[in-house]
Amino acid sequence: MIDIFINRRQARRLPHRMAASCLALALLPTLLAAQATDADSATAAPPRLAWHVDAITEGQWNMSHGRGNWVNLLWADMCVQTWKGGCIEVGALATGSLNDGIADDMQDFSNINACNRAFRLTHLGIGQAFSDRLFAFVGLREADEDYFNTEGAGIFTGSSYGCVPHAGDNFALGVYPDAALGLHIQYCPNDIWHLCTSLYNGTASDRLDRQFRFRPGQDGLINLGSITLTPPESLCKDADGQPCNGALQPTYVLGYAAGWQYAEGDDGSRVRKRGAALWASIDQPLGKFRKTCLNLFATGGARIGGLDEARGHWAAALLLNGVTRRNGTLAMGVSQAYYAAGVRETDFETTFHLPLLQWLSLQPALHVIRTDGNARVVGNLRICICLGND
């Protein structure tokens, strides 16, 4: 059955820069009360009004250069069921930080880093389920809610796990924190296969006066698509034949991004450049280890054509799930991206996602980043509050 996805991820003065953090703290008591109310009144049927709020705060420290930063994200969305099979979806976010980037890395070690902005509209449109197998959405949307993010990739804090560089750096995609106007279609012929395709304006933005436009002649055009296979049986089972605690759902994805955009030529004229990006990724349970399960995540791909800001990327990781009673995850991964002029960057990340409560989690991460021989060590400590009735 088709899941109707809900979008989820520079001021100069400090009070403006911390707007997102203050707003999150101010709303927290109200949201916790609403969460408790929703839990008491939950039923088997999906709610007429589904909502979700994430508040994330993260401390960052560049241990090699002695620089620090404090980053905050507040994200909220809701989905209102309207006519038969139809819904209206809306989402927005706010971001705030004390300083600019502290690592000078190309892949970005934190997937919540963004310019300070008190409000960004990231999702607004109409969805329609034509059957249990077919769903379409038209409006403003972020592409990373439909592509790139498998369950295994979502554990890591590095940005390249959320959007592969040879797609995100070569195209002005609508990925966090930007969005673009377009059409998105999902089709599930059965419970194993999941097909997606999207057609977006070629230049995404976080500005209201630029988001609601479709101008292929000036902004370009981009088509994304993916085929996902999710076998029903897990390879990681206990003695009773049940999936192990923390076993990832086996997932195999083949995706692409193709289109054109415009660049300035040597003579100052606008040059139209075509290109594409291909990637494949897997989530794979490997086996049981006591009460935990060892999982593999891997992805890789390359660009095709004249868009060569980023030429290719691969990542591989091992995840040990179920290491705590609340299903904590210890993960180690390496992500390597190849850029123009032969520049190569490698990010070794070790992270531990520790759920403390149903709605609260703690996540430390350590990054060792090498860019053409220059190495630095960066740590981040993330606290996440996730509330909602969806």
mmCIF file of N, CA and C in Angstrom, residues 171-297:
data_model
loop_
_atom_site.group_PDB
_atom_site.id
_atom_site.type_symbol
_atom_site.label_atom_id
_atom_site.label_comp_id
_atom_site.label_asym_id
_atom_site.label_seq_id
_atom_site.Cartn_x
_atom_site.Cartn_y
_atom_site.Cartn_z
ATOM 1 N N PHE A 171 23.238 19.626 -9.669
ATOM 2 C CA PHE A 171 21.932 20.212 -9.953
ATOM 3 C C PHE A 171 21.488 21.062 -8.773
ATOM 4 N N ALA A 172 20.725 22.103 -9.066
ATOM 5 C CA ALA A 172 20.139 22.933 -8.012
ATOM 6 C C ALA A 172 18.869 22.252 -7.518
ATOM 7 N N LEU A 173 19.044 21.087 -6.889
ATOM 8 C CA LEU A 173 17.921 20.260 -6.461
ATOM 9 C C LEU A 173 17.181 20.884 -5.289
ATOM 10 N N GLY A 174 15.917 20.506 -5.175
ATOM 11 C CA GLY A 174 15.143 20.893 -4.009
ATOM 12 C C GLY A 174 15.386 19.934 -2.867
ATOM 13 N N VAL A 175 16.538 20.054 -2.249
ATOM 14 C CA VAL A 175 16.872 19.272 -1.055
ATOM 15 C C VAL A 175 17.175 20.246 0.073
ATOM 16 N N TYR A 176 17.095 19.756 1.300
ATOM 17 C CA TYR A 176 17.248 20.605 2.483
ATOM 18 C C TYR A 176 18.378 21.615 2.317
ATOM 19 N N PRO A 177 18.071 22.909 2.568
ATOM 20 C CA PRO A 177 16.812 23.475 3.048
ATOM 21 C C PRO A 177 15.949 24.097 1.939
ATOM 22 N N ASP A 178 16.236 23.789 0.678
ATOM 23 C CA ASP A 178 15.511 24.374 -0.448
ATOM 24 C C ASP A 178 14.389 23.454 -0.915
ATOM 25 N N ALA A 179 13.471 24.013 -1.700
ATOM 26 C CA ALA A 179 12.378 23.246 -2.279
ATOM 27 C C ALA A 179 12.087 23.800 -3.667
ATOM 28 N N ALA A 180 11.389 22.998 -4.474
ATOM 29 C CA ALA A 180 11.085 23.402 -5.844
ATOM 30 C C ALA A 180 9.665 22.978 -6.199
ATOM 31 N N LEU A 181 9.104 23.664 -7.166
ATOM 32 C CA LEU A 181 7.756 23.370 -7.649
ATOM 33 C C LEU A 181 7.811 22.231 -8.655
ATOM 34 N N GLY A 182 6.896 21.278 -8.524
ATOM 35 C CA GLY A 182 6.936 20.171 -9.458
ATOM 36 C C GLY A 182 5.805 19.182 -9.264
ATOM 37 N N LEU A 183 5.944 18.051 -9.951
ATOM 38 C CA LEU A 183 4.985 16.948 -9.922
ATOM 39 C C LEU A 183 5.715 15.692 -9.484
ATOM 40 N N HIS A 184 5.148 14.995 -8.508
ATOM 41 C CA HIS A 184 5.742 13.762 -7.990
ATOM 42 C C HIS A 184 4.721 12.637 -8.074
ATOM 43 N N ILE A 185 5.149 11.457 -8.552
ATOM 44 C CA ILE A 185 4.261 10.303 -8.707
ATOM 45 C C ILE A 185 4.914 9.074 -8.078
ATOM 46 N N GLN A 186 4.137 8.308 -7.325
ATOM 47 C CA GLN A 186 4.584 7.058 -6.720
ATOM 48 C C GLN A 186 3.665 5.920 -7.176
ATOM 49 N N TYR A 187 4.273 4.804 -7.518
ATOM 50 C CA TYR A 187 3.485 3.656 -7.956
ATOM 51 C C TYR A 187 4.068 2.387 -7.345
ATOM 52 N N CYS A 188 3.219 1.600 -6.724
ATOM 53 C CA CYS A 188 3.623 0.339 -6.119
ATOM 54 C C CYS A 188 2.808 -0.787 -6.752
ATOM 55 N N PRO A 189 3.358 -1.495 -7.729
ATOM 56 C CA PRO A 189 2.600 -2.594 -8.339
ATOM 57 C C PRO A 189 2.301 -3.718 -7.363
ATOM 58 N N ASN A 190 3.132 -3.855 -6.317
ATOM 59 C CA ASN A 190 2.904 -4.842 -5.253
ATOM 60 C C ASN A 190 3.635 -4.355 -4.014
ATOM 61 N N ASP A 191 3.716 -5.206 -2.996
ATOM 62 C CA ASP A 191 4.341 -4.792 -1.735
ATOM 63 C C ASP A 191 5.861 -4.846 -1.773
ATOM 64 N N ILE A 192 6.434 -5.297 -2.868
ATOM 65 C CA ILE A 192 7.883 -5.449 -2.966
ATOM 66 C C ILE A 192 8.524 -4.325 -3.781
ATOM 67 N N TRP A 193 7.866 -3.909 -4.837
ATOM 68 C CA TRP A 193 8.422 -2.893 -5.734
ATOM 69 C C TRP A 193 7.792 -1.537 -5.475
ATOM 70 N N HIS A 194 8.651 -0.504 -5.515
ATOM 71 C CA HIS A 194 8.209 0.879 -5.298
ATOM 72 C C HIS A 194 8.885 1.751 -6.356
ATOM 73 N N LEU A 195 8.084 2.423 -7.174
ATOM 74 C CA LEU A 195 8.610 3.261 -8.249
ATOM 75 C C LEU A 195 8.221 4.716 -8.009
ATOM 76 N N CYS A 196 9.180 5.615 -8.199
ATOM 77 C CA CYS A 196 8.954 7.051 -8.038
ATOM 78 C C CYS A 196 9.498 7.798 -9.249
ATOM 79 N N THR A 197 8.844 8.870 -9.621
ATOM 80 C CA THR A 197 9.391 9.792 -10.603
ATOM 81 C C THR A 197 8.888 11.190 -10.271
ATOM 82 N N SER A 198 9.728 12.189 -10.527
ATOM 83 C CA SER A 198 9.398 13.574 -10.205
ATOM 84 C C SER A 198 9.927 14.489 -11.302
ATOM 85 N N LEU A 199 9.177 15.522 -11.581
ATOM 86 C CA LEU A 199 9.599 16.553 -12.534
ATOM 87 C C LEU A 199 9.550 17.892 -11.819
ATOM 88 N N TYR A 200 10.730 18.554 -11.719
ATOM 89 C CA TYR A 200 10.838 19.779 -10.935
ATOM 90 C C TYR A 200 11.403 20.926 -11.763
ATOM 91 N N ASN A 201 11.045 22.138 -11.347
ATOM 92 C CA ASN A 201 11.733 23.318 -11.860
ATOM 93 C C ASN A 201 13.222 23.164 -11.579
ATOM 94 N N GLY A 202 14.060 23.546 -12.549
ATOM 95 C CA GLY A 202 15.475 23.226 -12.479
ATOM 96 C C GLY A 202 16.273 23.973 -11.443
ATOM 97 N N THR A 203 15.721 25.005 -10.820
ATOM 98 C CA THR A 203 16.432 25.764 -9.796
ATOM 99 C C THR A 203 15.568 25.867 -8.556
ATOM 100 N N ALA A 204 15.974 25.197 -7.500
ATOM 101 C CA ALA A 204 15.245 25.244 -6.233
ATOM 102 C C ALA A 204 15.635 26.496 -5.453
ATOM 103 N N SER A 205 14.835 26.824 -4.434
ATOM 104 C CA SER A 205 15.087 28.032 -3.652
ATOM 105 C C SER A 205 14.431 27.895 -2.289
ATOM 106 N N ASP A 206 14.824 28.766 -1.356
ATOM 107 C CA ASP A 206 14.131 28.880 -0.077
ATOM 108 C C ASP A 206 13.450 30.241 0.064
ATOM 109 N N ARG A 207 13.280 30.949 -1.053
ATOM 110 C CA ARG A 207 12.622 32.254 -1.085
ATOM 111 C C ARG A 207 11.231 32.121 -1.674
ATOM 112 N N LEU A 208 10.243 32.686 -0.996
ATOM 113 C CA LEU A 208 8.866 32.569 -1.448
ATOM 114 C C LEU A 208 8.655 33.149 -2.839
ATOM 115 N N ASP A 209 9.373 34.218 -3.186
ATOM 116 C CA ASP A 209 9.166 34.844 -4.490
ATOM 117 C C ASP A 209 9.831 34.075 -5.626
ATOM 118 N N ARG A 210 10.587 33.016 -5.301
ATOM 119 C CA ARG A 210 11.244 32.215 -6.331
ATOM 120 C C ARG A 210 10.780 30.763 -6.352
ATOM 121 N N GLN A 211 10.107 30.322 -5.307
ATOM 122 C CA GLN A 211 9.764 28.915 -5.204
ATOM 123 C C GLN A 211 8.598 28.513 -6.109
ATOM 124 N N PHE A 212 7.596 29.371 -6.223
ATOM 125 C CA PHE A 212 6.385 29.001 -6.951
ATOM 126 C C PHE A 212 6.466 29.442 -8.405
ATOM 127 N N ARG A 213 7.435 28.899 -9.102
ATOM 128 C CA ARG A 213 7.564 29.192 -10.521
ATOM 129 C C ARG A 213 8.068 27.949 -11.241
ATOM 130 N N PHE A 214 7.666 27.852 -12.506
ATOM 131 C CA PHE A 214 8.091 26.753 -13.356
ATOM 132 C C PHE A 214 8.560 27.360 -14.666
ATOM 133 N N ARG A 215 9.887 27.554 -14.787
ATOM 134 C CA ARG A 215 10.463 28.264 -15.929
ATOM 135 C C ARG A 215 11.644 27.484 -16.489
ATOM 136 N N PRO A 216 11.387 26.413 -17.223
ATOM 137 C CA PRO A 216 12.495 25.615 -17.774
ATOM 138 C C PRO A 216 13.421 26.422 -18.664
ATOM 139 N N GLY A 217 12.890 27.443 -19.368
ATOM 140 C CA GLY A 217 13.726 28.232 -20.255
ATOM 141 C C GLY A 217 14.744 29.084 -19.535
ATOM 142 N N GLN A 218 14.492 29.403 -18.265
ATOM 143 C CA GLN A 218 15.424 30.232 -17.502
ATOM 144 C C GLN A 218 16.064 29.481 -16.339
ATOM 145 N N ASP A 219 15.313 28.588 -15.717
ATOM 146 C CA ASP A 219 15.816 27.890 -14.540
ATOM 147 C C ASP A 219 16.298 26.477 -14.831
ATOM 148 N N GLY A 220 15.980 25.942 -16.008
ATOM 149 C CA GLY A 220 16.302 24.558 -16.289
ATOM 150 C C GLY A 220 15.176 23.629 -15.884
ATOM 151 N N LEU A 221 15.427 22.340 -15.998
ATOM 152 C CA LEU A 221 14.421 21.320 -15.703
ATOM 153 C C LEU A 221 15.140 20.080 -15.203
ATOM 154 N N ILE A 222 14.561 19.407 -14.226
ATOM 155 C CA ILE A 222 15.175 18.197 -13.681
ATOM 156 C C ILE A 222 14.142 17.120 -13.455
ATOM 157 N N ASN A 223 14.498 15.914 -13.849
ATOM 158 C CA ASN A 223 13.662 14.733 -13.625
ATOM 159 C C ASN A 223 14.418 13.763 -12.721
ATOM 160 N N LEU A 224 13.779 13.329 -11.658
ATOM 161 C CA LEU A 224 14.347 12.326 -10.759
ATOM 162 C C LEU A 224 13.480 11.082 -10.798
ATOM 163 N N GLY A 225 14.100 9.951 -10.562
ATOM 164 C CA GLY A 225 13.351 8.715 -10.511
ATOM 165 C C GLY A 225 14.106 7.650 -9.745
ATOM 166 N N SER A 226 13.388 6.653 -9.264
ATOM 167 C CA SER A 226 14.026 5.550 -8.548
ATOM 168 C C SER A 226 13.150 4.311 -8.612
ATOM 169 N N ILE A 227 13.812 3.166 -8.544
ATOM 170 C CA ILE A 227 13.159 1.866 -8.411
ATOM 171 C C ILE A 227 13.682 1.240 -7.129
ATOM 172 N N THR A 228 12.775 0.871 -6.234
ATOM 173 C CA THR A 228 13.159 0.325 -4.941
ATOM 174 C C THR A 228 12.576 -1.074 -4.764
ATOM 175 N N LEU A 229 13.425 -1.994 -4.354
ATOM 176 C CA LEU A 229 13.017 -3.370 -4.067
ATOM 177 C C LEU A 229 13.153 -3.610 -2.573
ATOM 178 N N THR A 230 12.075 -4.024 -1.933
ATOM 179 C CA THR A 230 12.090 -4.316 -0.501
ATOM 180 C C THR A 230 11.548 -5.728 -0.283
ATOM 181 N N PRO A 231 12.413 -6.743 -0.284
ATOM 182 C CA PRO A 231 11.956 -8.122 -0.046
ATOM 183 C C PRO A 231 11.266 -8.231 1.309
ATOM 184 N N PRO A 232 10.212 -9.035 1.395
ATOM 185 C CA PRO A 232 9.451 -9.101 2.647
ATOM 186 C C PRO A 232 10.178 -9.817 3.773
ATOM 187 N N GLU A 233 11.139 -10.686 3.452
ATOM 188 C CA GLU A 233 11.802 -11.481 4.477
ATOM 189 C C GLU A 233 13.162 -10.891 4.827
ATOM 190 N N SER A 234 13.449 -10.783 6.119
ATOM 191 C CA SER A 234 14.753 -10.336 6.582
ATOM 192 C C SER A 234 15.701 -11.523 6.685
ATOM 193 N N LEU A 235 16.990 -11.314 6.383
ATOM 194 C CA LEU A 235 17.988 -12.369 6.497
ATOM 195 C C LEU A 235 18.531 -12.495 7.915
ATOM 196 N N CYS A 236 18.128 -11.593 8.781
ATOM 197 C CA CYS A 236 18.619 -11.592 10.167
ATOM 198 C C CYS A 236 17.461 -11.989 11.081
ATOM 199 N N LYS A 237 17.426 -13.265 11.500
ATOM 200 C CA LYS A 237 16.312 -13.764 12.294
ATOM 201 C C LYS A 237 16.823 -14.416 13.573
ATOM 202 N N ASP A 238 15.930 -14.449 14.574
ATOM 203 C CA ASP A 238 16.277 -15.119 15.821
ATOM 204 C C ASP A 238 15.910 -16.600 15.741
ATOM 205 N N ALA A 239 16.027 -17.291 16.884
ATOM 206 C CA ALA A 239 15.784 -18.731 16.896
ATOM 207 C C ALA A 239 14.341 -19.085 16.554
ATOM 208 N N ASP A 240 13.413 -18.155 16.785
ATOM 209 C CA ASP A 240 12.001 -18.394 16.482
ATOM 210 C C ASP A 240 11.628 -17.997 15.054
ATOM 211 N N GLY A 241 12.621 -17.583 14.272
ATOM 212 C CA GLY A 241 12.342 -17.198 12.903
ATOM 213 C C GLY A 241 11.839 -15.784 12.739
ATOM 214 N N GLN A 242 11.875 -14.995 13.807
ATOM 215 C CA GLN A 242 11.430 -13.612 13.741
ATOM 216 C C GLN A 242 12.616 -12.682 13.464
ATOM 217 N N PRO A 243 12.364 -11.517 12.810
ATOM 218 C CA PRO A 243 13.459 -10.573 12.566
ATOM 219 C C PRO A 243 14.138 -10.170 13.868
ATOM 220 N N CYS A 244 15.463 -10.096 13.860
ATOM 221 C CA CYS A 244 16.210 -9.704 15.049
ATOM 222 C C CYS A 244 15.904 -8.266 15.434
ATOM 223 N N ASN A 245 16.086 -7.979 16.702
ATOM 224 C CA ASN A 245 15.940 -6.617 17.180
ATOM 225 C C ASN A 245 16.927 -5.713 16.459
ATOM 226 N N GLY A 246 16.436 -4.701 15.763
ATOM 227 C CA GLY A 246 17.318 -3.771 15.073
ATOM 228 C C GLY A 246 17.682 -4.176 13.660
ATOM 229 N N ALA A 247 17.115 -5.236 13.131
ATOM 230 C CA ALA A 247 17.432 -5.629 11.759
ATOM 231 C C ALA A 247 16.806 -4.647 10.777
ATOM 232 N N LEU A 248 17.608 -4.121 9.848
ATOM 233 C CA LEU A 248 17.079 -3.245 8.825
ATOM 234 C C LEU A 248 16.244 -4.042 7.829
ATOM 235 N N GLN A 249 15.234 -3.396 7.285
ATOM 236 C CA GLN A 249 14.491 -3.994 6.180
ATOM 237 C C GLN A 249 15.401 -4.024 4.959
ATOM 238 N N PRO A 250 15.634 -5.199 4.358
ATOM 239 C CA PRO A 250 16.470 -5.221 3.147
ATOM 240 C C PRO A 250 15.883 -4.291 2.086
ATOM 241 N N THR A 251 16.704 -3.397 1.573
ATOM 242 C CA THR A 251 16.250 -2.392 0.613
ATOM 243 C C THR A 251 17.315 -2.196 -0.448
ATOM 244 N N TYR A 252 16.894 -2.225 -1.707
ATOM 245 C CA TYR A 252 17.807 -2.053 -2.834
ATOM 246 C C TYR A 252 17.236 -0.979 -3.757
ATOM 247 N N VAL A 253 18.031 0.063 -3.998
ATOM 248 C CA VAL A 253 17.540 1.240 -4.723
ATOM 249 C C VAL A 253 18.431 1.534 -5.916
ATOM 250 N N LEU A 254 17.813 1.839 -7.033
ATOM 251 C CA LEU A 254 18.503 2.353 -8.214
ATOM 252 C C LEU A 254 17.829 3.665 -8.585
ATOM 253 N N GLY A 255 18.614 4.769 -8.601
ATOM 254 C CA GLY A 255 18.029 6.082 -8.835
ATOM 255 C C GLY A 255 18.804 6.893 -9.850
ATOM 256 N N TYR A 256 18.143 7.949 -10.342
ATOM 257 C CA TYR A 256 18.782 8.829 -11.319
ATOM 258 C C TYR A 256 18.247 10.244 -11.163
ATOM 259 N N ALA A 257 19.029 11.197 -11.633
ATOM 260 C CA ALA A 257 18.613 12.586 -11.801
ATOM 261 C C ALA A 257 19.130 13.039 -13.160
ATOM 262 N N ALA A 258 18.272 13.632 -13.981
ATOM 263 C CA ALA A 258 18.661 14.034 -15.330
ATOM 264 C C ALA A 258 17.961 15.335 -15.689
ATOM 265 N N GLY A 259 18.646 16.161 -16.467
ATOM 266 C CA GLY A 259 18.038 17.420 -16.882
ATOM 267 C C GLY A 259 19.067 18.396 -17.400
ATOM 268 N N TRP A 260 18.714 19.658 -17.348
ATOM 269 C CA TRP A 260 19.633 20.692 -17.799
ATOM 270 C C TRP A 260 19.522 21.917 -16.902
ATOM 271 N N GLN A 261 20.577 22.692 -16.916
ATOM 272 C CA GLN A 261 20.600 23.963 -16.215
ATOM 273 C C GLN A 261 21.506 24.905 -16.990
ATOM 274 N N TYR A 262 21.568 26.153 -16.545
ATOM 275 C CA TYR A 262 22.303 27.174 -17.282
ATOM 276 C C TYR A 262 23.482 27.682 -16.463
ATOM 277 N N ALA A 263 24.582 27.906 -17.163
ATOM 278 C CA ALA A 263 25.795 28.439 -16.540
ATOM 279 C C ALA A 263 26.321 29.582 -17.393
ATOM 280 N N GLU A 264 27.157 30.386 -16.795
ATOM 281 C CA GLU A 264 27.741 31.521 -17.528
ATOM 282 C C GLU A 264 28.989 31.060 -18.273
ATOM 283 N N GLY A 265 29.013 31.314 -19.604
ATOM 284 C CA GLY A 265 30.153 30.940 -20.416
ATOM 285 C C GLY A 265 31.313 31.904 -20.272
ATOM 286 N N ASP A 266 32.432 31.599 -20.926
ATOM 287 C CA ASP A 266 33.624 32.438 -20.840
ATOM 288 C C ASP A 266 33.373 33.838 -21.383
ATOM 289 N N ASP A 267 32.455 33.968 -22.339
ATOM 290 C CA ASP A 267 32.166 35.276 -22.925
ATOM 291 C C ASP A 267 31.013 35.982 -22.235
ATOM 292 N N GLY A 268 30.550 35.437 -21.113
ATOM 293 C CA GLY A 268 29.467 36.055 -20.361
ATOM 294 C C GLY A 268 28.080 35.617 -20.789
ATOM 295 N N SER A 269 27.963 34.799 -21.806
ATOM 296 C CA SER A 269 26.664 34.333 -22.278
ATOM 297 C C SER A 269 26.174 33.160 -21.423
ATOM 298 N N ARG A 270 24.868 32.893 -21.510
ATOM 299 C CA ARG A 270 24.291 31.770 -20.789
ATOM 300 C C ARG A 270 24.460 30.498 -21.605
ATOM 301 N N VAL A 271 25.046 29.486 -20.970
ATOM 302 C CA VAL A 271 25.310 28.223 -21.648
ATOM 303 C C VAL A 271 24.435 27.148 -21.030
ATOM 304 N N ARG A 272 23.727 26.426 -21.885
ATOM 305 C CA ARG A 272 22.874 25.345 -21.410
ATOM 306 C C ARG A 272 23.683 24.055 -21.325
ATOM 307 N N LYS A 273 23.695 23.454 -20.136
ATOM 308 C CA LYS A 273 24.450 22.221 -19.911
ATOM 309 C C LYS A 273 23.499 21.101 -19.530
ATOM 310 N N ARG A 274 23.667 19.964 -20.208
ATOM 311 C CA ARG A 274 22.872 18.780 -19.906
ATOM 312 C C ARG A 274 23.721 17.773 -19.131
ATOM 313 N N GLY A 275 23.051 16.966 -18.360
ATOM 314 C CA GLY A 275 23.769 15.935 -17.635
ATOM 315 C C GLY A 275 22.837 15.042 -16.848
ATOM 316 N N ALA A 276 23.429 14.076 -16.175
ATOM 317 C CA ALA A 276 22.657 13.134 -15.366
ATOM 318 C C ALA A 276 23.527 12.612 -14.237
ATOM 319 N N ALA A 277 22.895 12.046 -13.251
ATOM 320 C CA ALA A 277 23.567 11.389 -12.134
ATOM 321 C C ALA A 277 22.875 10.067 -11.869
ATOM 322 N N LEU A 278 23.659 9.018 -11.661
ATOM 323 C CA LEU A 278 23.131 7.692 -11.354
ATOM 324 C C LEU A 278 23.669 7.243 -10.003
ATOM 325 N N TRP A 279 22.861 6.522 -9.249
ATOM 326 C CA TRP A 279 23.329 5.975 -7.982
ATOM 327 C C TRP A 279 22.560 4.699 -7.659
ATOM 328 N N ALA A 280 23.178 3.866 -6.858
ATOM 329 C CA ALA A 280 22.549 2.648 -6.348
ATOM 330 C C ALA A 280 22.910 2.523 -4.878
ATOM 331 N N SER A 281 21.983 2.034 -4.063
ATOM 332 C CA SER A 281 22.255 1.877 -2.636
ATOM 333 C C SER A 281 21.542 0.641 -2.101
ATOM 334 N N ILE A 282 22.079 0.124 -1.007
ATOM 335 C CA ILE A 282 21.487 -1.058 -0.381
ATOM 336 C C ILE A 282 21.494 -0.900 1.138
ATOM 337 N N ASP A 283 20.463 -1.426 1.774
ATOM 338 C CA ASP A 283 20.427 -1.722 3.200
ATOM 339 C C ASP A 283 20.335 -3.237 3.312
ATOM 340 N N GLN A 284 21.266 -3.865 4.035
ATOM 341 C CA GLN A 284 21.310 -5.326 4.055
ATOM 342 C C GLN A 284 21.641 -5.850 5.450
ATOM 343 N N PRO A 285 20.723 -6.565 6.112
ATOM 344 C CA PRO A 285 21.081 -7.255 7.354
ATOM 345 C C PRO A 285 22.115 -8.338 7.063
ATOM 346 N N LEU A 286 23.137 -8.439 7.928
ATOM 347 C CA LEU A 286 24.203 -9.414 7.735
ATOM 348 C C LEU A 286 24.107 -10.606 8.674
ATOM 349 N N GLY A 287 23.622 -10.386 9.884
ATOM 350 C CA GLY A 287 23.513 -11.505 10.799
ATOM 351 C C GLY A 287 23.311 -11.057 12.227
ATOM 352 N N LYS A 288 22.968 -12.033 13.072
ATOM 353 C CA LYS A 288 22.696 -11.765 14.476
ATOM 354 C C LYS A 288 23.973 -11.834 15.288
ATOM 355 N N PHE A 289 24.117 -10.914 16.250
ATOM 356 C CA PHE A 289 25.243 -10.917 17.178
ATOM 357 C C PHE A 289 24.682 -10.711 18.571
ATOM 358 N N ARG A 290 24.505 -11.824 19.297
ATOM 359 C CA ARG A 290 23.833 -11.801 20.604
ATOM 360 C C ARG A 290 22.421 -11.229 20.430
ATOM 361 N N LYS A 291 22.110 -10.114 21.104
ATOM 362 C CA LYS A 291 20.775 -9.539 20.992
ATOM 363 C C LYS A 291 20.710 -8.415 19.964
ATOM 364 N N THR A 292 21.746 -8.265 19.186
ATOM 365 C CA THR A 292 21.794 -7.180 18.208
ATOM 366 C C THR A 292 21.861 -7.762 16.794
ATOM 367 N N CYS A 293 21.799 -6.851 15.827
ATOM 368 C CA CYS A 293 21.890 -7.277 14.438
ATOM 369 C C CYS A 293 22.886 -6.379 13.710
ATOM 370 N N LEU A 294 23.760 -6.987 12.946
ATOM 371 C CA LEU A 294 24.747 -6.261 12.157
ATOM 372 C C LEU A 294 24.180 -6.020 10.758
ATOM 373 N N ASN A 295 24.219 -4.762 10.322
ATOM 374 C CA ASN A 295 23.659 -4.378 9.036
ATOM 375 C C ASN A 295 24.708 -3.671 8.182
ATOM 376 N N LEU A 296 24.520 -3.756 6.886
ATOM 377 C CA LEU A 296 25.389 -3.092 5.921
ATOM 378 C C LEU A 296 24.604 -2.033 5.169
ATOM 379 N N PHE A 297 25.221 -0.850 5.016
ATOM 380 C CA PHE A 297 24.706 0.164 4.100
ATOM 381 C C PHE A 297 25.805 0.491 3.099
#
